[in-house]
CSV table of C-alpha atoms and ligand atoms in Angstrom, one decimal:
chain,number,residue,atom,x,y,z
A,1,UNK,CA,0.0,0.0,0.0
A,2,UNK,CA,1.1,3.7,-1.0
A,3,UNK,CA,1.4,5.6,2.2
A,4,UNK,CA,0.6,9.5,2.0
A,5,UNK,CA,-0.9,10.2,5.3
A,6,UNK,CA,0.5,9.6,8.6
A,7,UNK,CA,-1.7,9.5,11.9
A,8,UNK,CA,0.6,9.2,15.0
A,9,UNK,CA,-0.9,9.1,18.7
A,10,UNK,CA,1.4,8.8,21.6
A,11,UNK,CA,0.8,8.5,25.0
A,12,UNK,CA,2.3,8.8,28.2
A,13,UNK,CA,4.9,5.7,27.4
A,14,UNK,CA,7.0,8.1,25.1
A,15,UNK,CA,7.9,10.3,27.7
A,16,UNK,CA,8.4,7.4,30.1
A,17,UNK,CA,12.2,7.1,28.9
A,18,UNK,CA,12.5,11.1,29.4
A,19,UNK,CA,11.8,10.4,33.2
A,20,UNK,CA,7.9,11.1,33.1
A,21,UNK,CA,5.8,8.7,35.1
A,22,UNK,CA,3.0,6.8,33.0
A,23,UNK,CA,-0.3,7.3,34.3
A,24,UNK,CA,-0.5,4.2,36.5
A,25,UNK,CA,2.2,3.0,38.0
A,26,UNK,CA,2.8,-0.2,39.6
A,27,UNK,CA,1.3,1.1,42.6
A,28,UNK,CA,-1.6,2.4,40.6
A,29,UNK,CA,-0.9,5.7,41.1
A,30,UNK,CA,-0.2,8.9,39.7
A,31,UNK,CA,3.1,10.6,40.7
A,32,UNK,CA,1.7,9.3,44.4
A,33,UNK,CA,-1.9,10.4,43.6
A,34,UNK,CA,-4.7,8.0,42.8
A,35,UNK,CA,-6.2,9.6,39.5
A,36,UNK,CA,-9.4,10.2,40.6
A,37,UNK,CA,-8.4,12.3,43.5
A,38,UNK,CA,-6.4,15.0,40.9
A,39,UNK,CA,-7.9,14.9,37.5
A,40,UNK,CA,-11.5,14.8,37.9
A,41,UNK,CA,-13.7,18.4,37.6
A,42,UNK,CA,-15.5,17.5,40.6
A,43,UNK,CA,-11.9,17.5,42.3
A,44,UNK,CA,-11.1,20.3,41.4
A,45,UNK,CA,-14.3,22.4,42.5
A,46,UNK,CA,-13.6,20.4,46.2
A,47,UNK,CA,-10.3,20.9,46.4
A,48,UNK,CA,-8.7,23.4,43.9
A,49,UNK,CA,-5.4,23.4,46.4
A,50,UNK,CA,-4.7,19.7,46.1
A,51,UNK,CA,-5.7,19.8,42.0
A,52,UNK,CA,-3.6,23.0,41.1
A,53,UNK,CA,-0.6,22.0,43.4
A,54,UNK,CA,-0.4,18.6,41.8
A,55,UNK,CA,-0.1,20.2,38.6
A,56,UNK,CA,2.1,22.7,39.7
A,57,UNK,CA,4.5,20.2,40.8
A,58,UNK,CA,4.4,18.2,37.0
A,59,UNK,CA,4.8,21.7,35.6
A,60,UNK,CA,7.9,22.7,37.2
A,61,UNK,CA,9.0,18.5,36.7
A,62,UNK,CA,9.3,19.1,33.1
A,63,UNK,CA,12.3,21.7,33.8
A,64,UNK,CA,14.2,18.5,34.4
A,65,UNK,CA,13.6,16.4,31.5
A,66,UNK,CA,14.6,16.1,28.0
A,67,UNK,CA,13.0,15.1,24.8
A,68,UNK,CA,14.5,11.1,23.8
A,69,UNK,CA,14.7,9.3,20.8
A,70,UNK,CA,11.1,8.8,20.5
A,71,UNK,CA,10.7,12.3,20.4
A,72,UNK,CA,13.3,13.4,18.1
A,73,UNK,CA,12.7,10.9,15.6
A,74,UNK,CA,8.8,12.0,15.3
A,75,UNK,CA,10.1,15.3,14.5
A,76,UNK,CA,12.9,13.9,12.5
A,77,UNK,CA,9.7,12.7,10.5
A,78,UNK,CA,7.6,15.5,10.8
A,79,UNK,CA,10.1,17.5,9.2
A,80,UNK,CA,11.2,15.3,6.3
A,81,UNK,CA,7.7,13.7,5.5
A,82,UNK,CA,6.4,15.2,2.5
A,83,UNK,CA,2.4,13.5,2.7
A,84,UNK,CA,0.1,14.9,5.5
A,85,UNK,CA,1.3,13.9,8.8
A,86,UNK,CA,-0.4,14.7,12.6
A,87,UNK,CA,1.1,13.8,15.6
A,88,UNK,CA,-1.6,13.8,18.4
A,89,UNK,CA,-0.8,13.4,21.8
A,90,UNK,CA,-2.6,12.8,25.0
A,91,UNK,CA,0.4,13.8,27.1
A,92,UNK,CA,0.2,17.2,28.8
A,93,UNK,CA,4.8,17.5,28.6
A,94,UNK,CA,5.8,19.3,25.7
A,95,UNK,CA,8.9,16.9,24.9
A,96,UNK,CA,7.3,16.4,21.3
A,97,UNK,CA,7.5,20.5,20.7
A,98,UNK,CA,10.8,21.0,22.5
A,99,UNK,CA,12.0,17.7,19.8
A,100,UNK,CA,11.2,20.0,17.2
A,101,UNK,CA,7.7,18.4,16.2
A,102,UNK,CA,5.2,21.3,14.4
A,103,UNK,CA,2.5,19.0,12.9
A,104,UNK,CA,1.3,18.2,16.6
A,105,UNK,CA,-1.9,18.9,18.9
A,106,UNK,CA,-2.5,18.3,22.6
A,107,UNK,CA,-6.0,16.2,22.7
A,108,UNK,CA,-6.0,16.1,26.6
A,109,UNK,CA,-4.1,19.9,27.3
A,110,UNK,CA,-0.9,21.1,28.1
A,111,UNK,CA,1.1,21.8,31.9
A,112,UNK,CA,2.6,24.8,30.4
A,113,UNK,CA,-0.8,26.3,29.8
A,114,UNK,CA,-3.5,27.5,32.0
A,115,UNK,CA,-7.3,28.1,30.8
A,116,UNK,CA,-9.9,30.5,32.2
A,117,UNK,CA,-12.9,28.7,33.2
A,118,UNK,CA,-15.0,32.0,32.9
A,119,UNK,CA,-14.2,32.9,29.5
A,120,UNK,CA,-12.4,30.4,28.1
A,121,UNK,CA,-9.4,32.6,26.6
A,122,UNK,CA,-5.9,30.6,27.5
A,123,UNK,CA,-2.4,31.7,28.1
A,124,UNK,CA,1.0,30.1,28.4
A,125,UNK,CA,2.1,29.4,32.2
A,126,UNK,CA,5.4,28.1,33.7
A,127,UNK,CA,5.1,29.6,37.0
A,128,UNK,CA,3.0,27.9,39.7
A,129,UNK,CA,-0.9,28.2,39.5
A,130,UNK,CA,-2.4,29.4,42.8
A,131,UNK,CA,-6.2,28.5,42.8
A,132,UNK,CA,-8.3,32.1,42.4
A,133,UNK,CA,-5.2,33.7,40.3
A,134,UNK,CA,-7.0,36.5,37.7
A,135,UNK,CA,-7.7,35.8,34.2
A,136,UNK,CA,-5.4,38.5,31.9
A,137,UNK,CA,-8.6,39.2,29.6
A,138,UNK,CA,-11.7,38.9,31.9
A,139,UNK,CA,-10.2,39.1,35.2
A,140,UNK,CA,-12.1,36.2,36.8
A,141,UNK,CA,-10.4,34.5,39.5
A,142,UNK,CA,-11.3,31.4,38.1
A,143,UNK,CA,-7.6,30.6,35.9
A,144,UNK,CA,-7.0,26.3,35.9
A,145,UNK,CA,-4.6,24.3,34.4
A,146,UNK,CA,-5.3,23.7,31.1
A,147,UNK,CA,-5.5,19.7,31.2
A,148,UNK,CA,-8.6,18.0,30.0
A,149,UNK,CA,-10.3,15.8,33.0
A,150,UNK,CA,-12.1,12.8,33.1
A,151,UNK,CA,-15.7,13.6,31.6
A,152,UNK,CA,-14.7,16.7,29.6
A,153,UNK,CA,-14.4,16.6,26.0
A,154,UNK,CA,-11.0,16.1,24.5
A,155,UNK,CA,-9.4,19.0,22.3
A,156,UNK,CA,-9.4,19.6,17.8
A,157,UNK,CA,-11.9,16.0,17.8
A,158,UNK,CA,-13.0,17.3,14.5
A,159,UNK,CA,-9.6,17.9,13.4
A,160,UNK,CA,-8.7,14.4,14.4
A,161,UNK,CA,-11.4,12.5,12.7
A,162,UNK,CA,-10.6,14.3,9.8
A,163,UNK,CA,-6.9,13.4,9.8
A,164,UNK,CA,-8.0,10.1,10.9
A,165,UNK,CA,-10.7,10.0,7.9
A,166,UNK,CA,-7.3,10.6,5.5
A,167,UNK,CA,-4.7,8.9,7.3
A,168,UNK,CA,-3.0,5.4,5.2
A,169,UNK,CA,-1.5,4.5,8.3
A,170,UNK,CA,-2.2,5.1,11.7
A,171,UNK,CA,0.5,4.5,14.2
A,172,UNK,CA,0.2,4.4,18.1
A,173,UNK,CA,3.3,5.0,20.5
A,174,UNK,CA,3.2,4.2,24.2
A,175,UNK,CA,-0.5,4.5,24.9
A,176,UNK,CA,-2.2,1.8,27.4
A,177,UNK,CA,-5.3,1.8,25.2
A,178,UNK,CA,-7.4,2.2,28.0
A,179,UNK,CA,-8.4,5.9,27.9
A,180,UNK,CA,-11.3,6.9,25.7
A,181,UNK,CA,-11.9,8.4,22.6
A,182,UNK,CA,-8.3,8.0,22.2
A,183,UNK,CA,-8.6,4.1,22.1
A,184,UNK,CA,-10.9,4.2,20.0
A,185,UNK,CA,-9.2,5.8,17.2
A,186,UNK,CA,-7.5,2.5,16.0
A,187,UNK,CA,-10.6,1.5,14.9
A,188,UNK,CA,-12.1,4.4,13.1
A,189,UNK,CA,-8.8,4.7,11.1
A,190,UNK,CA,-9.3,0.9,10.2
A,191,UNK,CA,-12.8,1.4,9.0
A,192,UNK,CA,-11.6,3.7,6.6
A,193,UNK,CA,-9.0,1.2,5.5
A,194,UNK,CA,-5.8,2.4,7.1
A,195,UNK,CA,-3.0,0.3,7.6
A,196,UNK,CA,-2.4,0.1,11.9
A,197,UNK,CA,0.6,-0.4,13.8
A,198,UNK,CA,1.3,0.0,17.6
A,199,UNK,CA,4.6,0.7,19.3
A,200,UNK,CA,4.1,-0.4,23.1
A,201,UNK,CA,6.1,-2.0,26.4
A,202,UNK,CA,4.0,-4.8,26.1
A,203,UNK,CA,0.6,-5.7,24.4
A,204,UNK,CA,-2.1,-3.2,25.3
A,205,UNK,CA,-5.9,-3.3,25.4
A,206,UNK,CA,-6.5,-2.4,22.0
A,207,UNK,CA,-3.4,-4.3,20.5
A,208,UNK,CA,-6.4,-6.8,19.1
A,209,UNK,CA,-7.5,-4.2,16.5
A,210,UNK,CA,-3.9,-3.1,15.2
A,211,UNK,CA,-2.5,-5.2,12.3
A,212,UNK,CA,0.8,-5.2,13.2
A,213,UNK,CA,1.7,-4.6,16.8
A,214,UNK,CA,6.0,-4.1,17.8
A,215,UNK,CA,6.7,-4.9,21.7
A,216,UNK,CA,9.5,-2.7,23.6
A,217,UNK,CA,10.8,0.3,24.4
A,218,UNK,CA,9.0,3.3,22.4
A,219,UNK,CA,13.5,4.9,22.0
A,220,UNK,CA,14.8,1.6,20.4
A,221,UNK,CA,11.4,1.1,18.1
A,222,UNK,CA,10.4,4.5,16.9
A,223,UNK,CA,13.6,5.8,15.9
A,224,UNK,CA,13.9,1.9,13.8
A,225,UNK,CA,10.6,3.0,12.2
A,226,UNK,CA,11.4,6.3,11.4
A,227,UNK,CA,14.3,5.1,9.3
A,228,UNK,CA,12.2,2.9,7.6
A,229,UNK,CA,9.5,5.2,6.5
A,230,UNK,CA,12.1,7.6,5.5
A,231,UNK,CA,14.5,4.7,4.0
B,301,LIG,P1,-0.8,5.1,30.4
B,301,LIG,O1,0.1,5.5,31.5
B,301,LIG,O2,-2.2,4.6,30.7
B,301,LIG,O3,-0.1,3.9,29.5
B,301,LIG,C1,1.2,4.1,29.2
B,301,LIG,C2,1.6,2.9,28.2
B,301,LIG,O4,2.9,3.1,27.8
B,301,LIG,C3,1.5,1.5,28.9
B,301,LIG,O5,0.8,0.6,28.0
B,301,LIG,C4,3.0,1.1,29.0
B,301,LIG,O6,3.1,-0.3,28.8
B,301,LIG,C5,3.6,1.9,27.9
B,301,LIG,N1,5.0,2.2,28.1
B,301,LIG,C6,5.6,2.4,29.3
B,301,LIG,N2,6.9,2.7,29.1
B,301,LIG,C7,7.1,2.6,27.7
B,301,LIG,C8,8.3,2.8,26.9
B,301,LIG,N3,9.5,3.1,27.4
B,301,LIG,N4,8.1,2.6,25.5
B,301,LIG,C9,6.9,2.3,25.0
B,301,LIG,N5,5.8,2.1,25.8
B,301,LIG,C10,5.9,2.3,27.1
B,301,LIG,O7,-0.8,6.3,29.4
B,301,LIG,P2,-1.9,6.8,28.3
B,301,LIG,O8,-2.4,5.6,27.6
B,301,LIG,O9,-1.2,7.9,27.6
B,301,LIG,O10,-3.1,7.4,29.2
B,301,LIG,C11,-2.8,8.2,30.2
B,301,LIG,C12,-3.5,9.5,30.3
B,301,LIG,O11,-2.7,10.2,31.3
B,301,LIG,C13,-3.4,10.4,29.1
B,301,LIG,O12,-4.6,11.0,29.0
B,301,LIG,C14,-2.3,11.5,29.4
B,301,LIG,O13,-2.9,12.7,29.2
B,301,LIG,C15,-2.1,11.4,30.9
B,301,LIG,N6,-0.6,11.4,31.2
B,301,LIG,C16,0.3,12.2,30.6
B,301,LIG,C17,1.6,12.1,30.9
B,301,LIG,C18,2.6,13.0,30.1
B,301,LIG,O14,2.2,14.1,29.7
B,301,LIG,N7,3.8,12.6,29.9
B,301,LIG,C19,2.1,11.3,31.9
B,301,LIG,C20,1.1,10.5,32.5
B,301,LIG,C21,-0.2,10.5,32.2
Protein backbone atom coordinates (compact mmCIF):
# COMPACT_ATOMS: atom_id res chain seq x y z
CA UNK A 1 0.00 0.00 0.00
CA UNK A 2 1.13 3.72 -0.96
CA UNK A 3 1.42 5.64 2.23
CA UNK A 4 0.62 9.47 1.97
CA UNK A 5 -0.95 10.20 5.32
CA UNK A 6 0.47 9.56 8.62
CA UNK A 7 -1.67 9.46 11.86
CA UNK A 8 0.60 9.22 15.00
CA UNK A 9 -0.94 9.13 18.73
CA UNK A 10 1.43 8.76 21.59
CA UNK A 11 0.81 8.48 25.03
CA UNK A 12 2.33 8.79 28.19
CA UNK A 13 4.87 5.70 27.37
CA UNK A 14 7.04 8.06 25.07
CA UNK A 15 7.93 10.32 27.74
CA UNK A 16 8.40 7.36 30.08
CA UNK A 17 12.24 7.11 28.91
CA UNK A 18 12.50 11.06 29.41
CA UNK A 19 11.78 10.44 33.23
CA UNK A 20 7.91 11.11 33.08
CA UNK A 21 5.78 8.67 35.07
CA UNK A 22 2.95 6.84 32.97
CA UNK A 23 -0.27 7.25 34.31
CA UNK A 24 -0.54 4.22 36.48
CA UNK A 25 2.24 3.03 37.98
CA UNK A 26 2.82 -0.24 39.64
CA UNK A 27 1.33 1.09 42.65
CA UNK A 28 -1.65 2.36 40.62
CA UNK A 29 -0.90 5.74 41.11
CA UNK A 30 -0.21 8.86 39.71
CA UNK A 31 3.06 10.59 40.71
CA UNK A 32 1.65 9.29 44.45
CA UNK A 33 -1.86 10.42 43.60
CA UNK A 34 -4.72 7.99 42.83
CA UNK A 35 -6.17 9.62 39.46
CA UNK A 36 -9.44 10.19 40.58
CA UNK A 37 -8.38 12.33 43.49
CA UNK A 38 -6.38 15.05 40.89
CA UNK A 39 -7.87 14.94 37.53
CA UNK A 40 -11.52 14.81 37.91
CA UNK A 41 -13.67 18.38 37.56
CA UNK A 42 -15.51 17.45 40.63
CA UNK A 43 -11.93 17.46 42.32
CA UNK A 44 -11.10 20.31 41.42
CA UNK A 45 -14.25 22.36 42.49
CA UNK A 46 -13.60 20.38 46.23
CA UNK A 47 -10.29 20.90 46.36
CA UNK A 48 -8.69 23.37 43.94
CA UNK A 49 -5.38 23.40 46.36
CA UNK A 50 -4.69 19.71 46.09
CA UNK A 51 -5.65 19.84 41.95
CA UNK A 52 -3.59 23.05 41.14
CA UNK A 53 -0.56 21.98 43.45
CA UNK A 54 -0.36 18.65 41.79
CA UNK A 55 -0.13 20.22 38.55
CA UNK A 56 2.11 22.72 39.68
CA UNK A 57 4.52 20.24 40.76
CA UNK A 58 4.37 18.19 37.02
CA UNK A 59 4.80 21.66 35.63
CA UNK A 60 7.86 22.74 37.22
CA UNK A 61 8.97 18.50 36.72
CA UNK A 62 9.30 19.11 33.15
CA UNK A 63 12.29 21.74 33.82
CA UNK A 64 14.23 18.55 34.44
CA UNK A 65 13.60 16.40 31.50
CA UNK A 66 14.59 16.12 28.04
CA UNK A 67 13.04 15.14 24.78
CA UNK A 68 14.50 11.08 23.78
CA UNK A 69 14.73 9.27 20.75
CA UNK A 70 11.08 8.82 20.46
CA UNK A 71 10.70 12.32 20.39
CA UNK A 72 13.30 13.38 18.11
CA UNK A 73 12.71 10.88 15.59
CA UNK A 74 8.80 11.96 15.29
CA UNK A 75 10.10 15.32 14.53
CA UNK A 76 12.86 13.89 12.45
CA UNK A 77 9.66 12.65 10.55
CA UNK A 78 7.58 15.47 10.77
CA UNK A 79 10.06 17.50 9.15
CA UNK A 80 11.19 15.29 6.31
CA UNK A 81 7.67 13.71 5.49
CA UNK A 82 6.44 15.21 2.45
CA UNK A 83 2.38 13.47 2.72
CA UNK A 84 0.05 14.94 5.45
CA UNK A 85 1.31 13.92 8.76
CA UNK A 86 -0.41 14.69 12.58
CA UNK A 87 1.05 13.79 15.63
CA UNK A 88 -1.56 13.83 18.42
CA UNK A 89 -0.80 13.35 21.78
CA UNK A 90 -2.62 12.85 25.02
CA UNK A 91 0.42 13.82 27.05
CA UNK A 92 0.15 17.21 28.75
CA UNK A 93 4.78 17.50 28.59
CA UNK A 94 5.79 19.27 25.66
CA UNK A 95 8.95 16.92 24.88
CA UNK A 96 7.33 16.39 21.25
CA UNK A 97 7.50 20.46 20.69
CA UNK A 98 10.77 21.02 22.54
CA UNK A 99 11.97 17.75 19.81
CA UNK A 100 11.24 19.99 17.24
CA UNK A 101 7.69 18.39 16.17
CA UNK A 102 5.15 21.28 14.37
CA UNK A 103 2.49 18.97 12.93
CA UNK A 104 1.30 18.16 16.60
CA UNK A 105 -1.87 18.85 18.92
CA UNK A 106 -2.54 18.32 22.56
CA UNK A 107 -5.98 16.21 22.65
CA UNK A 108 -5.98 16.07 26.56
CA UNK A 109 -4.08 19.85 27.30
CA UNK A 110 -0.85 21.14 28.07
CA UNK A 111 1.11 21.76 31.93
CA UNK A 112 2.59 24.78 30.44
CA UNK A 113 -0.81 26.28 29.76
CA UNK A 114 -3.48 27.51 31.95
CA UNK A 115 -7.33 28.08 30.76
CA UNK A 116 -9.87 30.52 32.21
CA UNK A 117 -12.91 28.74 33.16
CA UNK A 118 -14.98 32.02 32.90
CA UNK A 119 -14.23 32.89 29.55
CA UNK A 120 -12.35 30.36 28.14
CA UNK A 121 -9.40 32.57 26.59
CA UNK A 122 -5.94 30.58 27.47
CA UNK A 123 -2.41 31.69 28.06
CA UNK A 124 1.05 30.13 28.42
CA UNK A 125 2.09 29.38 32.23
CA UNK A 126 5.40 28.14 33.67
CA UNK A 127 5.10 29.58 37.01
CA UNK A 128 2.95 27.90 39.66
CA UNK A 129 -0.92 28.24 39.54
CA UNK A 130 -2.42 29.37 42.80
CA UNK A 131 -6.19 28.49 42.83
CA UNK A 132 -8.33 32.06 42.37
CA UNK A 133 -5.21 33.66 40.32
CA UNK A 134 -7.02 36.51 37.68
CA UNK A 135 -7.72 35.85 34.23
CA UNK A 136 -5.41 38.49 31.91
CA UNK A 137 -8.58 39.23 29.64
CA UNK A 138 -11.70 38.88 31.86
CA UNK A 139 -10.17 39.15 35.17
CA UNK A 140 -12.11 36.25 36.81
CA UNK A 141 -10.37 34.49 39.45
CA UNK A 142 -11.29 31.37 38.07
CA UNK A 143 -7.57 30.56 35.93
CA UNK A 144 -6.95 26.33 35.90
CA UNK A 145 -4.57 24.28 34.37
CA UNK A 146 -5.32 23.71 31.09
CA UNK A 147 -5.48 19.69 31.24
CA UNK A 148 -8.58 18.02 29.98
CA UNK A 149 -10.26 15.81 32.97
CA UNK A 150 -12.06 12.77 33.08
CA UNK A 151 -15.72 13.62 31.62
CA UNK A 152 -14.69 16.73 29.62
CA UNK A 153 -14.39 16.64 26.04
CA UNK A 154 -10.99 16.12 24.50
CA UNK A 155 -9.39 18.96 22.28
CA UNK A 156 -9.35 19.55 17.80
CA UNK A 157 -11.89 15.97 17.78
CA UNK A 158 -12.96 17.31 14.54
CA UNK A 159 -9.56 17.94 13.39
CA UNK A 160 -8.68 14.36 14.36
CA UNK A 161 -11.42 12.53 12.74
CA UNK A 162 -10.63 14.30 9.83
CA UNK A 163 -6.89 13.44 9.81
CA UNK A 164 -7.96 10.09 10.91
CA UNK A 165 -10.66 9.96 7.86
CA UNK A 166 -7.25 10.56 5.50
CA UNK A 167 -4.73 8.90 7.31
CA UNK A 168 -3.03 5.39 5.15
CA UNK A 169 -1.52 4.51 8.28
CA UNK A 170 -2.22 5.08 11.69
CA UNK A 171 0.53 4.46 14.18
CA UNK A 172 0.24 4.37 18.06
CA UNK A 173 3.27 4.99 20.47
CA UNK A 174 3.22 4.17 24.24
CA UNK A 175 -0.46 4.54 24.92
CA UNK A 176 -2.18 1.77 27.36
CA UNK A 177 -5.32 1.84 25.16
CA UNK A 178 -7.41 2.23 28.00
CA UNK A 179 -8.38 5.89 27.89
CA UNK A 180 -11.29 6.87 25.71
CA UNK A 181 -11.87 8.36 22.58
CA UNK A 182 -8.27 7.97 22.22
CA UNK A 183 -8.63 4.10 22.08
CA UNK A 184 -10.86 4.20 19.97
CA UNK A 185 -9.18 5.83 17.21
CA UNK A 186 -7.54 2.50 15.98
CA UNK A 187 -10.60 1.54 14.95
CA UNK A 188 -12.07 4.36 13.13
CA UNK A 189 -8.78 4.74 11.06
CA UNK A 190 -9.25 0.85 10.20
CA UNK A 191 -12.85 1.38 9.05
CA UNK A 192 -11.57 3.74 6.61
CA UNK A 193 -8.98 1.19 5.52
CA UNK A 194 -5.75 2.41 7.06
CA UNK A 195 -2.98 0.32 7.63
CA UNK A 196 -2.41 0.08 11.87
CA UNK A 197 0.57 -0.38 13.82
CA UNK A 198 1.32 0.04 17.63
CA UNK A 199 4.55 0.68 19.33
CA UNK A 200 4.09 -0.36 23.11
CA UNK A 201 6.05 -2.01 26.38
CA UNK A 202 3.96 -4.79 26.06
CA UNK A 203 0.65 -5.72 24.39
CA UNK A 204 -2.13 -3.17 25.27
CA UNK A 205 -5.92 -3.28 25.44
CA UNK A 206 -6.53 -2.43 22.02
CA UNK A 207 -3.45 -4.32 20.50
CA UNK A 208 -6.37 -6.80 19.14
CA UNK A 209 -7.48 -4.21 16.46
CA UNK A 210 -3.91 -3.10 15.16
CA UNK A 211 -2.50 -5.21 12.28
CA UNK A 212 0.80 -5.23 13.19
CA UNK A 213 1.75 -4.60 16.82
CA UNK A 214 5.95 -4.08 17.81
CA UNK A 215 6.71 -4.92 21.65
CA UNK A 216 9.50 -2.73 23.57
CA UNK A 217 10.76 0.31 24.40
CA UNK A 218 9.01 3.33 22.39
CA UNK A 219 13.48 4.85 22.03
CA UNK A 220 14.79 1.57 20.37
CA UNK A 221 11.36 1.11 18.12
CA UNK A 222 10.36 4.51 16.86
CA UNK A 223 13.60 5.83 15.89
CA UNK A 224 13.87 1.95 13.83
CA UNK A 225 10.64 2.95 12.20
CA UNK A 226 11.42 6.30 11.41
CA UNK A 227 14.31 5.07 9.34
CA UNK A 228 12.18 2.93 7.63
CA UNK A 229 9.50 5.22 6.50
CA UNK A 230 12.09 7.65 5.52
CA UNK A 231 14.47 4.67 4.02
P1 LIG B 1 -0.82 5.07 30.40
O1 LIG B 1 0.11 5.47 31.50
O2 LIG B 1 -2.18 4.59 30.73
O3 LIG B 1 -0.09 3.93 29.55
C1 LIG B 1 1.23 4.06 29.15
C2 LIG B 1 1.58 2.90 28.23
O4 LIG B 1 2.92 3.09 27.82
C3 LIG B 1 1.49 1.52 28.90
O5 LIG B 1 0.77 0.65 28.04
C4 LIG B 1 2.95 1.09 29.01
O6 LIG B 1 3.13 -0.31 28.81
C5 LIG B 1 3.61 1.88 27.90
N1 LIG B 1 5.01 2.19 28.12
C6 LIG B 1 5.65 2.45 29.29
N2 LIG B 1 6.94 2.73 29.07
C7 LIG B 1 7.14 2.64 27.73
C8 LIG B 1 8.26 2.81 26.88
N3 LIG B 1 9.47 3.11 27.36
N4 LIG B 1 8.10 2.63 25.54
C9 LIG B 1 6.88 2.30 25.04
N5 LIG B 1 5.79 2.11 25.78
C10 LIG B 1 5.91 2.30 27.12
O7 LIG B 1 -0.83 6.29 29.40
P2 LIG B 1 -1.89 6.79 28.32
O8 LIG B 1 -2.42 5.63 27.56
O9 LIG B 1 -1.19 7.88 27.59
O10 LIG B 1 -3.10 7.41 29.16
C11 LIG B 1 -2.80 8.19 30.24
C12 LIG B 1 -3.45 9.54 30.34
O11 LIG B 1 -2.68 10.22 31.32
C13 LIG B 1 -3.37 10.37 29.11
O12 LIG B 1 -4.61 10.95 28.98
C14 LIG B 1 -2.34 11.48 29.41
O13 LIG B 1 -2.93 12.74 29.19
C15 LIG B 1 -2.08 11.41 30.87
N6 LIG B 1 -0.63 11.37 31.23
C16 LIG B 1 0.25 12.17 30.57
C17 LIG B 1 1.61 12.12 30.88
C18 LIG B 1 2.56 13.01 30.11
O14 LIG B 1 2.16 14.07 29.65
N7 LIG B 1 3.82 12.61 29.93
C19 LIG B 1 2.07 11.27 31.86
C20 LIG B 1 1.14 10.46 32.54
C21 LIG B 1 -0.22 10.53 32.21
Amino acid sequence: MDIANIVILTGAGISAESGIATFRGPDGLWNGHRVEDVCNPEALARDPALVHHFYDARRAALDEVEPNPAHLALARLDAAWPGELLIVTQNVDDLHERAGARRMLHMHGELRSALCAACGVRERWTAPLPPGTPCHACGQPMLRPDIVFFGEMPYAMERIDEAIARADLFVSIGTSGAVYPAAGFVRTARHHGAATLEMNLEPSAASFFFAETRTGAAGTLVPAWVDQMLG
